[in-house]
XYZ file of C-alpha atoms in Angstrom:
747
model
C 24.243 43.467 -32.810
C 20.802 45.020 -32.297
C 19.190 43.605 -29.144
C 15.481 43.637 -28.458
C 13.651 41.938 -25.605
C 10.203 41.896 -24.098
C 11.264 44.098 -21.197
C 12.468 46.869 -23.530
C 9.027 47.107 -25.094
C 7.197 47.419 -21.796
C 7.274 51.192 -21.342
C 5.972 51.887 -24.851
C 3.266 49.254 -24.510
C 2.030 50.671 -21.217
C 1.853 54.235 -22.452
C 0.100 53.334 -25.691
C -2.390 50.922 -24.145
C -3.389 53.331 -21.382
C -4.104 56.112 -23.859
C -6.068 53.804 -26.123
C -8.183 52.066 -23.518
C -8.474 54.178 -20.358
C -11.957 55.646 -19.838
C -10.523 57.943 -17.168
C -8.904 60.145 -19.810
C -12.288 61.058 -21.295
C -14.102 61.412 -17.989
C -11.717 63.555 -15.958
C -14.416 66.183 -15.499
C -16.726 63.766 -13.635
C -17.270 64.971 -10.027
C -15.489 62.742 -7.567
C -16.351 61.639 -4.070
C -13.167 61.270 -2.049
C -12.985 58.410 0.436
C -10.063 58.416 2.862
C -9.467 55.121 4.620
C -7.863 54.873 8.032
C -7.906 52.441 10.927
C -8.756 55.388 13.162
C -11.754 56.502 11.096
C -13.166 56.843 7.556
C -13.861 60.193 5.926
C -15.954 61.012 2.859
C -15.160 64.367 1.235
C -13.409 65.333 4.456
C -16.323 64.448 6.738
C -16.663 61.457 9.035
C -18.351 58.654 7.139
C -22.008 58.010 7.888
C -23.223 54.834 9.573
C -26.624 55.171 7.870
C -27.085 52.502 5.191
C -29.136 54.959 3.096
C -26.068 57.178 2.597
C -24.028 57.098 -0.615
C -21.090 55.841 1.481
C -21.443 54.342 4.923
C -19.590 52.158 7.393
C -20.816 49.443 9.691
C -22.246 46.727 7.431
C -21.634 43.159 8.533
C -19.034 41.381 6.480
C -20.114 38.195 4.695
C -17.831 35.318 5.632
C -17.886 31.548 6.129
C -18.848 30.993 9.742
C -17.173 28.333 11.865
C -19.011 25.408 13.409
C -22.137 25.502 11.223
C -22.161 21.906 9.971
C -22.533 20.409 6.491
C -26.014 21.914 5.898
C -24.459 25.395 5.973
C -22.224 25.103 2.924
C -19.315 23.400 1.166
C -16.457 24.946 3.099
C -13.774 23.007 4.921
C -12.235 23.778 8.273
C -9.627 25.888 6.468
C -12.401 28.133 5.073
C -14.029 28.796 8.451
C -13.603 31.936 10.548
C -14.669 32.781 14.073
C -17.120 35.617 14.698
C -14.552 37.700 16.576
C -12.194 37.732 13.571
C -14.992 38.833 11.243
C -16.332 41.513 13.604
C -12.909 43.146 13.732
C -13.336 44.153 10.074
C -14.544 47.618 9.072
C -16.753 47.494 5.969
C -16.985 50.626 3.813
C -19.971 50.360 1.465
C -20.769 52.463 -1.629
C -24.508 52.465 -2.395
C -24.981 55.078 -5.158
C -23.632 55.503 -8.718
C -20.750 57.907 -9.218
C -16.988 58.319 -9.239
C -15.155 57.548 -6.003
C -11.469 58.221 -5.409
C -10.197 56.031 -2.578
C -6.957 56.413 -0.624
C -5.557 55.262 2.693
C -5.305 52.102 4.744
C -7.702 49.571 6.232
C -5.563 46.967 7.951
C -8.661 44.903 8.777
C -11.562 45.752 6.511
C -13.391 45.596 3.203
C -14.495 48.006 0.472
C -17.885 46.910 -0.914
C -20.037 48.294 -3.738
C -23.743 47.464 -3.624
C -26.277 49.546 -5.574
C -29.193 47.255 -4.801
C -30.772 44.112 -6.199
C -32.263 45.908 -9.222
C -28.957 47.485 -10.275
C -28.098 44.772 -12.801
C -30.865 46.014 -15.135
C -30.157 49.738 -14.619
C -27.660 51.143 -17.126
C -27.086 54.105 -14.815
C -25.952 51.911 -11.919
C -22.260 52.501 -12.585
C -19.511 53.027 -10.038
C -16.080 54.211 -11.097
C -13.683 53.244 -8.329
C -10.383 55.136 -8.582
C -7.698 53.453 -6.509
C -5.260 56.165 -5.451
C -2.930 54.716 -2.857
C -5.108 52.216 -1.016
C -3.969 49.419 1.253
C -6.804 47.102 2.270
C -6.498 43.783 4.074
C -9.249 41.289 4.814
C -8.602 37.919 6.421
C -12.133 36.509 6.097
C -13.468 37.673 2.704
C -12.537 39.632 -0.441
C -10.903 42.940 0.421
C -12.713 44.641 -2.508
C -16.043 43.354 -3.804
C -18.723 44.533 -6.239
C -22.060 42.989 -5.255
C -24.711 44.716 -7.372
C -24.063 47.122 -10.267
C -25.159 47.321 -13.916
C -24.528 44.190 -15.982
C -24.493 44.795 -19.775
C -24.401 41.091 -20.679
C -26.540 38.055 -20.073
C -24.963 35.105 -18.287
C -26.258 32.866 -21.090
C -24.964 34.969 -24.021
C -22.030 33.410 -25.860
C -20.056 36.381 -27.205
C -17.445 34.150 -28.925
C -14.702 35.831 -26.932
C -15.509 39.480 -27.736
C -16.917 41.873 -25.121
C -17.099 45.637 -24.563
C -17.247 46.506 -20.866
C -16.982 50.288 -21.215
C -20.566 50.591 -19.936
C -20.321 47.935 -17.207
C -21.311 48.979 -13.720
C -18.026 47.849 -12.141
C -15.359 50.285 -13.348
C -11.955 50.289 -11.644
C -9.251 52.851 -12.418
C -5.687 52.657 -11.112
C -4.599 56.244 -10.532
C -1.375 57.434 -12.163
C 1.609 57.272 -9.849
C -0.308 55.407 -7.156
C 0.741 52.240 -5.352
C -2.208 50.126 -4.253
C -2.265 46.900 -2.211
C -5.230 44.588 -1.784
C -4.727 41.519 0.396
C -7.798 39.366 0.731
C -9.408 36.058 1.450
C -12.461 34.295 0.027
C -15.883 33.013 0.990
C -16.566 29.322 0.354
C -19.996 28.337 -0.968
C -22.761 29.061 1.542
C -26.159 27.493 0.854
C -29.524 29.174 0.789
C -31.239 27.970 3.911
C -32.740 24.527 3.510
C -31.191 23.949 0.064
C -27.848 23.327 -1.583
C -28.272 26.332 -3.887
C -25.654 29.080 -3.736
C -26.318 32.047 -1.491
C -22.741 33.319 -1.324
C -19.460 32.221 -2.911
C -16.686 34.726 -3.530
C -13.409 33.125 -4.577
C -11.000 36.028 -5.030
C -9.368 38.769 -2.974
C -10.590 41.372 -5.522
C -13.987 40.188 -6.732
C -17.069 41.185 -8.706
C -20.401 39.417 -9.074
C -20.912 41.466 -12.255
C -18.673 42.100 -15.274
C -15.729 44.296 -14.306
C -13.582 46.707 -16.337
C -10.135 47.727 -15.010
C -8.114 50.569 -16.534
C -5.198 52.869 -15.839
C -5.306 56.643 -15.888
C -3.863 58.488 -18.862
C -0.170 57.756 -18.200
C -0.792 54.173 -17.067
C 1.793 54.413 -14.288
C -0.395 53.261 -11.386
C 0.242 49.947 -9.649
C -2.144 47.445 -8.096
C -0.835 44.469 -6.127
C -3.263 41.713 -5.169
C -2.324 39.006 -2.658
C -4.786 36.226 -1.944
C -5.185 33.081 0.126
C -7.246 31.626 -2.750
C -7.782 33.286 -6.155
C -6.472 36.747 -6.889
C -8.790 38.649 -9.233
C -12.210 37.265 -10.117
C -15.498 37.965 -11.837
C -18.641 35.866 -12.078
C -19.109 36.909 -15.714
C -16.661 38.974 -17.801
C -13.437 40.785 -16.944
C -11.395 43.238 -19.012
C -7.976 44.712 -18.206
C -7.146 47.866 -20.168
C -4.151 49.472 -18.474
C -2.109 50.102 -15.372
C 0.337 47.715 -13.740
C -1.219 44.729 -11.986
C 0.702 42.221 -9.884
C -1.031 39.151 -8.497
C 0.185 36.531 -6.027
C -2.350 33.826 -5.235
C -2.540 30.420 -3.643
C -4.910 29.222 -6.391
C -5.766 30.822 -9.771
C -4.349 34.278 -10.332
C -7.335 35.436 -12.409
C -10.593 33.545 -12.767
C -13.845 34.288 -14.593
C -16.276 31.557 -13.740
C -19.413 31.401 -15.913
C -18.952 28.055 -17.672
C -18.654 28.341 -21.448
C -19.592 32.043 -21.385
C -17.105 34.179 -19.436
C -14.560 36.235 -21.349
C -11.309 37.416 -19.815
C -9.835 40.156 -22.012
C -6.527 42.004 -21.819
C -6.310 45.102 -24.000
C -3.305 46.826 -22.481
C -1.150 47.550 -19.457
C 1.244 45.268 -17.646
C 0.132 42.089 -15.885
C 2.349 39.863 -13.750
C 0.710 36.762 -12.257
C 2.406 34.360 -9.865
C -0.345 31.848 -9.170
C -0.636 28.404 -7.657
C 1.457 29.136 -4.589
C -0.622 26.504 -2.798
C -1.527 23.029 -4.027
C -2.723 24.070 -7.484
C -3.713 27.015 -9.661
C -3.599 28.478 -13.158
C -2.168 31.879 -13.946
C -5.158 33.141 -15.950
C -8.162 30.805 -15.920
C -11.341 31.544 -17.856
C -14.248 29.133 -17.732
C -15.108 30.542 -21.142
C -12.768 32.519 -23.422
C -9.413 34.245 -23.000
C -8.781 37.085 -25.451
C -5.522 39.058 -25.413
C -5.408 42.085 -27.715
C -2.539 44.053 -26.202
C -0.415 44.760 -23.169
C 2.539 42.925 -21.692
C 1.836 39.777 -19.683
C 3.917 37.382 -17.617
C 1.825 34.625 -16.086
C 2.801 31.423 -14.313
C 0.982 28.597 -12.598
C 1.584 26.013 -9.916
C 4.766 24.094 -10.750
C 3.583 20.741 -9.400
C -0.038 20.397 -10.576
C -1.205 20.030 -14.217
C -1.942 23.763 -14.531
C -0.918 26.476 -16.965
C -0.062 30.124 -17.178
C -3.049 30.421 -19.523
C -6.128 28.228 -19.314
C -9.586 28.517 -20.902
C -12.471 26.149 -21.518
C -13.194 27.830 -24.863
C -10.825 29.598 -27.303
C -7.630 31.345 -26.277
C -7.195 34.169 -28.792
C -3.770 35.820 -28.868
C -4.395 38.825 -31.103
C -1.755 41.273 -29.908
C 0.551 42.347 -27.116
C 3.366 40.346 -25.570
C 2.647 37.201 -23.570
C 5.016 34.953 -21.655
C 2.996 32.129 -20.105
C 4.715 29.419 -18.094
C 3.179 26.288 -16.644
C 3.221 22.556 -16.381
C 0.710 22.509 -19.237
C -0.520 25.675 -20.936
C -3.819 25.350 -22.755
C -3.499 25.429 -26.538
C -4.101 28.794 -28.197
C -6.638 29.023 -31.002
C -5.526 28.870 -34.608
C -7.827 31.876 -35.091
C -5.388 34.057 -33.123
C -4.446 37.134 -35.144
C -0.825 37.341 -33.994
C 1.886 34.706 -34.545
C 2.660 32.654 -31.454
C 4.961 29.886 -30.242
C 3.890 27.042 -27.976
C 6.869 25.163 -26.565
C 6.468 21.871 -24.689
C 9.773 20.789 -23.205
C 10.507 17.089 -22.897
C 11.304 17.473 -19.201
C 10.745 20.013 -16.438
C 12.856 23.167 -16.614
C 14.207 24.422 -13.287
C 13.335 27.730 -11.659
C 15.976 30.370 -12.279
C 16.641 29.239 -15.832
C 16.839 31.831 -18.602
C 14.820 31.289 -21.775
C 15.791 33.188 -24.907
C 14.200 33.277 -28.345
C 16.191 34.849 -31.160
C 15.988 35.178 -34.896
C 18.794 33.944 -37.139
C 20.704 37.234 -36.827
C 20.774 36.999 -33.030
C 18.124 39.612 -32.265
C 16.419 38.676 -28.987
C 12.660 38.621 -29.064
C 12.497 37.156 -25.573
C 14.871 36.977 -22.642
C 13.107 35.765 -19.527
C 14.295 34.256 -16.255
C 11.775 31.774 -14.915
C 10.665 32.393 -11.347
C 9.281 28.855 -11.050
C 9.840 25.456 -12.587
C 7.897 24.883 -15.804
C 7.534 22.525 -18.756
C 5.299 24.548 -21.080
C 5.915 28.023 -22.507
C 3.584 30.076 -24.684
C 5.024 33.215 -26.261
C 3.532 35.803 -28.565
C 4.839 39.184 -29.632
C 4.297 41.672 -32.425
C 7.883 40.896 -33.457
C 7.107 37.280 -34.340
C 6.494 36.715 -38.033
C 5.415 33.739 -40.088
C 7.785 31.743 -42.302
C 10.706 32.896 -40.189
C 13.267 30.742 -38.438
C 13.769 31.222 -34.709
C 16.147 29.640 -32.228
C 15.393 28.759 -28.605
C 17.975 28.712 -25.813
C 17.789 27.627 -22.177
C 20.661 28.841 -20.016
C 22.583 29.573 -23.198
C 22.192 26.065 -24.674
C 20.388 25.844 -27.991
C 17.267 23.681 -27.974
C 15.847 21.278 -30.546
C 12.406 19.735 -30.994
C 11.222 16.474 -32.515
C 7.501 17.182 -32.851
C 5.346 20.077 -33.987
C 1.770 20.953 -34.897
C 1.729 18.286 -37.607
C 2.965 15.464 -35.406
C 6.349 13.926 -34.794
C 9.320 14.609 -37.035
C 10.856 11.164 -37.028
C 11.293 9.577 -40.413
C 9.580 6.403 -39.296
C 9.198 3.859 -36.555
C 11.921 1.429 -35.663
C 11.470 -1.980 -37.183
C 10.972 -1.206 -40.834
C 8.775 0.794 -43.135
C 8.636 4.502 -42.688
C 5.087 5.429 -43.590
C 2.015 3.737 -44.926
C 1.518 3.310 -48.645
C -0.028 6.460 -50.061
C 1.463 8.749 -47.421
C 3.494 11.517 -49.021
C 7.047 12.242 -47.983
C 6.980 14.701 -45.093
C 3.621 13.587 -43.714
C 3.979 12.954 -39.997
C 7.482 14.420 -40.143
C 6.722 17.965 -39.079
C 6.004 19.168 -42.619
C 2.595 20.462 -43.695
C 0.916 18.384 -46.409
C 1.544 19.382 -49.992
C -0.916 21.714 -51.649
C -3.614 20.416 -53.931
C -2.373 22.348 -56.910
C 0.620 20.119 -57.620
C -0.536 17.027 -59.515
C 2.735 15.188 -58.938
C 2.288 15.164 -55.144
C -0.530 13.717 -53.066
C -3.015 16.544 -52.653
C -4.391 15.567 -49.287
C -2.192 12.895 -47.785
C -5.147 10.503 -47.808
C -4.284 7.030 -46.629
C -7.535 5.130 -47.118
C -7.675 1.492 -46.157
C -9.980 -1.386 -46.970
C -13.455 -1.917 -45.608
C -13.761 -3.861 -42.377
C -12.568 -7.418 -42.757
C -10.418 -6.775 -45.854
C -6.660 -6.259 -45.907
C -5.141 -4.253 -48.752
C -1.721 -5.318 -50.005
C 1.433 -3.668 -48.667
C -0.493 -1.388 -46.314
C 1.469 -2.258 -43.181
C 5.273 -2.142 -42.993
C 6.965 -5.172 -41.508
C 7.606 -5.269 -37.791
C 4.646 -3.077 -36.903
C 2.552 -5.810 -35.245
C -0.643 -4.212 -36.435
C -0.121 -0.938 -34.612
C -0.748 2.398 -36.318
C 2.358 4.461 -37.088
C 1.412 7.268 -34.719
C 1.475 4.739 -31.894
C 5.129 4.020 -32.583
C 8.255 5.535 -31.119
C 9.648 8.583 -32.878
C 13.394 8.653 -32.608
C 14.485 10.326 -35.797
C 16.270 13.591 -36.452
C 15.251 16.646 -34.473
C 15.519 20.280 -35.549
C 16.794 23.465 -33.923
C 15.003 25.621 -36.512
C 11.678 26.728 -35.024
C 9.754 27.964 -38.066
C 6.280 29.441 -37.655
C 3.769 28.985 -40.468
C 0.014 29.333 -40.876
C -0.283 25.759 -39.638
C 2.680 25.267 -37.299
C 3.122 27.100 -34.010
C 3.409 24.259 -31.474
C 6.672 22.422 -30.832
C 7.062 19.425 -28.542
C 9.668 17.035 -27.121
C 12.130 19.939 -26.789
C 15.568 19.072 -25.413
C 19.107 20.403 -25.412
C 20.487 20.230 -28.934
C 22.932 17.345 -29.289
C 25.274 19.408 -31.451
C 25.134 22.558 -29.320
C 25.384 20.904 -25.908
C 28.002 18.276 -26.699
C 25.908 15.753 -24.798
C 25.386 12.183 -25.974
C 22.103 11.576 -27.774
C 19.773 9.100 -26.065
C 16.668 7.381 -27.425
C 14.198 5.196 -25.589
C 12.477 1.943 -26.512
C 8.889 1.683 -25.270
C 7.300 -1.738 -24.817
C 10.301 -3.344 -26.549
C 9.903 -1.075 -29.577
C 6.217 -1.767 -30.106
C 5.023 1.560 -28.727
C 1.549 1.909 -27.271
C -1.581 0.487 -28.834
C -4.668 2.694 -28.981
C -7.508 1.687 -26.679
C -11.275 1.755 -27.016
C -13.412 3.690 -24.528
C -12.975 2.124 -21.123
C -9.923 0.239 -22.346
C -6.490 0.161 -20.746
C -3.262 1.549 -22.125
C -0.339 -0.818 -21.535
C 3.125 0.460 -20.660
C 5.362 -2.411 -19.545
C 8.894 -1.297 -20.263
C 11.093 1.700 -21.040
C 14.712 1.106 -22.069
C 17.352 3.779 -22.727
C 19.985 3.502 -25.452
C 22.661 4.641 -22.987
C 23.425 4.212 -19.298
C 21.279 7.099 -18.044
C 20.396 6.817 -14.328
C 16.703 6.035 -13.814
C 16.525 9.100 -11.564
C 17.319 11.231 -14.632
C 14.619 9.835 -16.919
C 11.312 11.697 -16.860
C 8.048 10.413 -18.331
C 5.386 12.988 -19.258
C 1.854 12.416 -20.529
C -0.196 15.334 -21.866
C -3.395 15.614 -23.849
C -3.325 16.826 -27.476
C -4.133 19.629 -27.934
C -3.231 20.714 -24.419
C -6.430 21.201 -22.446
C -6.568 19.532 -19.048
C -4.157 16.616 -18.651
C -0.507 16.574 -17.701
C 1.221 14.046 -15.471
C 4.879 13.237 -14.887
C 6.923 10.554 -13.153
C 10.551 9.488 -12.927
C 11.576 6.057 -14.144
C 13.255 5.503 -10.769
C 9.779 5.459 -9.182
C 9.128 2.152 -10.942
C 6.922 1.024 -13.814
C 3.895 0.746 -11.542
C 4.161 4.460 -10.733
C 4.772 5.268 -14.396
C 1.709 3.278 -15.467
C -0.330 5.122 -12.843
C 0.071 8.420 -14.714
C -1.498 7.030 -17.899
C -4.919 8.550 -18.674
C -8.195 6.648 -18.610
C -10.571 9.158 -20.226
C -11.248 9.295 -23.957
C -8.908 11.558 -25.867
C -5.662 11.948 -27.767
C -2.458 11.970 -25.735
C 1.298 12.321 -26.127
C 3.780 10.310 -24.074
C 7.309 11.664 -23.902
C 10.289 9.921 -22.302
C 13.305 12.174 -21.865
C 16.575 12.744 -20.104
C 15.981 15.407 -17.460
C 17.234 18.855 -18.375
C 19.856 18.966 -15.632
C 21.815 15.912 -16.765
C 25.286 16.995 -17.844
C 26.200 14.046 -20.058
C 23.062 13.006 -21.950
C 20.199 14.584 -23.850
C 17.330 13.251 -25.889
C 13.689 12.272 -25.935
C 11.367 9.741 -27.511
C 7.748 10.696 -27.992
C 4.629 8.986 -29.295
C 0.945 9.700 -29.592
C -1.995 7.449 -28.742
C -5.754 7.653 -28.419
C -8.382 6.288 -26.080
C -11.880 5.792 -27.419
C -11.836 8.422 -30.118
C -10.049 10.079 -32.978
C -6.378 11.063 -32.983
C -7.242 14.234 -34.897
C -7.003 17.535 -33.033
C -9.006 19.376 -35.715
C -12.127 17.193 -35.354
C -14.083 17.343 -32.108
C -17.342 15.854 -30.799
C -20.183 18.108 -31.834
C -18.639 18.973 -35.201
C -21.012 18.289 -38.099
C -18.841 15.554 -39.619
C -17.474 14.091 -36.372
C -19.597 10.939 -36.234
C -19.063 10.195 -39.933
C -15.311 10.664 -39.675
C -15.197 8.580 -36.503
C -17.153 5.733 -38.108
C -14.963 5.666 -41.221
C -11.761 5.962 -39.225
C -12.699 3.102 -36.916
C -13.452 0.922 -39.957
C -10.135 1.860 -41.554
C -11.773 3.549 -44.544
C -10.410 7.092 -44.114
C -7.435 8.346 -42.191
C -5.852 11.749 -41.789
C -3.581 14.133 -43.602
C -1.082 13.867 -40.745
C -0.689 12.013 -37.476
C -3.105 14.313 -35.649
C -4.921 16.132 -38.470
C -7.866 15.087 -40.606
C -8.305 18.492 -42.345
C -12.116 18.240 -42.618
C -12.400 21.633 -44.307
C -9.761 20.897 -46.943
C -10.969 20.238 -50.475
C -11.159 16.631 -51.681
C -8.837 15.944 -54.608
C -9.641 13.696 -57.559
C -6.650 11.458 -56.781
C -7.688 10.954 -53.146
C -11.296 10.227 -54.118
C -10.528 7.461 -56.621
C -8.041 5.903 -54.196
C -10.697 5.660 -51.482
C -13.242 4.167 -53.888
C -10.756 1.648 -55.245
C -9.776 0.391 -51.828
C -13.410 0.299 -50.693
C -14.045 -2.180 -53.500
C -10.772 -4.036 -52.993
C -9.702 -3.603 -56.612
C -6.294 -4.345 -58.061
C -4.519 -1.113 -59.031
C -3.829 -0.765 -62.749
C -1.239 1.606 -64.123
C -2.317 3.642 -67.121
C -0.625 5.715 -69.796
C -3.831 7.621 -70.614
C -2.886 10.754 -68.701
C 0.310 12.729 -69.030
C -0.031 14.296 -65.571
C -0.369 11.001 -63.665
C 3.045 9.953 -62.412
C 3.637 6.231 -62.888
C 4.200 4.429 -59.593
C 2.779 7.222 -57.458
C 0.493 6.432 -54.509
C -2.633 7.121 -56.571
C -1.652 6.186 -60.156
C -2.868 2.577 -60.053
C -6.253 3.661 -58.752
C -6.557 6.339 -61.422
C -5.907 3.606 -63.982
C -8.573 1.386 -62.422
C -11.096 4.241 -62.132
C -10.630 5.247 -65.765
C -10.905 1.643 -66.957
C -14.072 1.088 -64.869
C -15.647 4.341 -66.105
C -15.827 5.823 -62.610
C -14.023 9.005 -63.666
C -12.759 10.555 -66.843
C -9.957 12.905 -67.695
C -10.317 16.677 -68.003
C -9.205 16.770 -71.648
C -5.953 17.143 -73.518
C -4.770 13.824 -72.114
C -4.800 15.018 -68.520
C -6.445 13.707 -65.364
C -5.690 16.676 -63.035
C -5.156 14.551 -59.894
C -4.838 17.610 -57.660
C -8.116 19.117 -58.836
C -10.771 19.637 -56.155
C -14.054 17.817 -56.735
C -17.311 19.752 -56.567
C -20.570 18.490 -55.061
C -22.062 18.056 -58.555
C -19.087 16.036 -59.721
C -19.225 13.852 -56.618
C -22.883 13.032 -57.240
C -21.991 11.928 -60.766
C -19.105 9.799 -59.464
C -21.325 8.308 -56.765
C -23.946 7.293 -59.326
C -21.235 5.390 -61.180
C -19.803 3.995 -57.950
C -23.107 2.539 -56.703
C -23.546 0.896 -60.092
C -20.296 -0.938 -59.332
C -20.981 -1.603 -55.629
C -24.764 -1.988 -55.503
C -25.068 0.470 -52.594
C -27.186 3.568 -52.030
C -26.019 6.901 -50.648
C -27.043 10.374 -49.536
C -26.464 12.947 -52.304
C -24.107 15.857 -51.859
C -25.499 19.379 -51.850
C -23.672 22.503 -52.907
C -23.731 22.372 -56.687
C -20.513 23.741 -58.101
C -19.006 24.397 -54.652
C -15.860 22.399 -53.754
C -16.484 19.254 -51.738
C -14.524 19.039 -48.477
C -12.995 15.980 -46.873
C -15.521 16.245 -44.060
C -18.438 16.324 -46.496
C -16.961 13.361 -48.376
C -16.789 11.434 -45.104
C -20.475 12.152 -44.492
C -21.348 10.794 -47.953
C -19.308 7.623 -47.436
C -20.867 7.138 -44.010
C -24.311 7.236 -45.650
C -23.545 4.295 -47.935
C -26.027 1.479 -47.381
C-alpha cells in the first residue's frame, strides 16, 4: 500500500518554497555588515562596536520597558508586566540605524537587537534593513529580544488589501541563514501612555516584534532554523507579516503569531515550515490576525491554548487557504473562507480529544494524507493539503478508530426531529440532512429548497409537523444516522458532531434528549436561551457527558461543561450575544463502552444563516421576511442569497403570501402532481400571475429575470392591492437576495 503523510512532503515543500520566495537568493552580492554578539563585547566587521548613536551600529541605548511602581497614570500594565530598573539596565541594546544588510551571529544572554532608522523612515523607500540571522541567541527578560522600530512601510494602516500583500520592498526584511540555528527568547512591553493622556506611547506584545510590516525568508536552501520563546506573544507586527521560508518554531504564553491592525492586517505564509505551540498560559491562538490570514504554501502545524476558546488559526476577516499543508488544532478554529483556492477539511469533534492522540485522514484506498500526533488536547482540526480533492471520499481515524459525523456545512444530517414529521412542507428530501440542495435545472425537484410561510398572523395548512410545539426544525434534536464518509464538495468542507463510529468501535450508540425532546427555542436580542434538562438514552455516567456550545460559523465562541457539574453550570455556558450557535451533547471520547452525540442549532436575535451577515446589501430585507415567516432558507443554516430564484419558488411564495388554496393543474407536462410547488403553479396559472413557456411546459426550475419579475409583480399587486420597488437588471437573473429586497418593499 502506498503511504503518504504530511511529514513526507516537508522536505520538498521547504526546498521549493525557499527557492520561490527567498529574496536572499537574488541579493547575495549585497555588501554585508557583520555583527558578532557576545556578553563580553560586540563587534561590527571585526571592530569593537561604537557607543555613538550616530553610527550605523552602536551599543548603549536604553531599553524600553514597563517600569515598576509608576501608578495607573503610567499605563495599562499589571504587576506581572512591571520590571525593576536594575533588571532593565543589565540589558545590552545593539541598535542598527542605517539601511543595509546585516549578518548577525553570537549570543546576548541579556540584551536586545533593535532597528531604528528614524521617525521619517516609514515614508522612505530606501529605509530597508535586511537582517540575516546566522546563529544568534538573544534573550531579553523585559522587552522584545528583536524589534524593528522605524523602517520603510509600503502600506497604509487604513488600506484594506483584501488579504493580499507584497512585502518584498518592506523595510523590515529578516533572512534565516542556511544551516543556522537561531534562538530568540523575549518578553513584551505593556501599553505605556503618552504623558498626560491615555494614548499609546509604547506597546510591544511579542518577543520578535516589528512596528512596521515585516517579511521573513530563508536563504536559498531554506535549512535555517529560528526558535522564538515568549512570555506573551511570539512573533508580531503592527501591520502586515509575511513568512516565505526557513524553519520557524514558536512557543508562547499567549498568541504564537499576531498582527494587530484591526480589520486591515494580513498574515501571509508563502513557504517554509512553521510550528506554533501557543497558549501555554491562560489563553492564546496559534496564528491570530486582526485582519486576514492568507496561506499560499509551506507546511504549518499550529495549536492554541487547550482550555480557552482559542484556535490554531484565528482571523477577524477571511482565512484563505490557497496552498501548502496546514494542520491547525484548537478548542475552536476560526472558519476558513469559501473563497480558499485549495480544498480543506474542518473537523469539529463532539468532545475534547486528549493530548497524545493520533489523527489520521486517508482516502478509500488507505493512502494517508495526514498522520499527526496531537501535542495538546483539542476539539477542532483544520486540515488542507494539495492532495485533497473535491468529490472524493475520505475517512478520519483517532487512535485507529474510525470516526463518523452527524453534521456538515449544510446543517445536521438527521432525517428529522423526534416527535413526528421530518421536514416542513416544501422542503426537498436531503435538505437539512447534509446534502446540498438540488440544482435549478431539474424541474422535478425543488430548485431552491424554498420553504415560504404565511404573512404574520396567518397559519398555512400542514406547515408544522405534529409534536413540534411551534419550534423551528433546526432548533430540534438531531439524532439520525451519521456517516463515516467525509466527502468534500464545492459547498461542503466542515463536519461537526464527530464521534467514534458505532460500527467501527463496537461501542453502544447513545442519543440525548434536550428539554424533554423539545430542543431549544430561538431567542430575540436580549432574550434568554432555556436549557433545563439533558437525558441520555443509556446509563452513561454524568462525568462522561460533555456539552459544547460554539458559534456558527466558528468565529469567537466556544464553551464546554460536563453534565456532572450540574444544569446550572451547563446553562452558564450558553451565549447571550446575538448570533447562530450549535449545541452538542456527547459521550466523551475516552469512554470505552459508549459513543454518540446529539446536536442542534439555535439563534439569538438574528438569522440562522451563515451566508448572510449584517452589512450585506440584502441583510435587512432577508431578516425582516424571515422574522415574519415569509421566506426561509435553502438549508438549516443557508439562505443562498446569490442563488437564482426559480419560477416554482416564486409562485409558492406569492401564493402563501396571499393565503390561497393550492390547486393542482394538468396544464403543464413538467409539473409533477403532488410536488411541493404544483398546487401553487396551478393557482398562479389560474389567477393569471404566470404563464407557461410554451409546448405545454411551465419550466419550474427556470430562473426568473428582473424583467420577468417586474411583470409578475405588476400582476401580483393587482391581486393584492400593494405597491413595490421595481427590480433592476433587465434580462439578468434575479437572485434570492434581490427577491427578498423586492418583497420587503411591498407596501
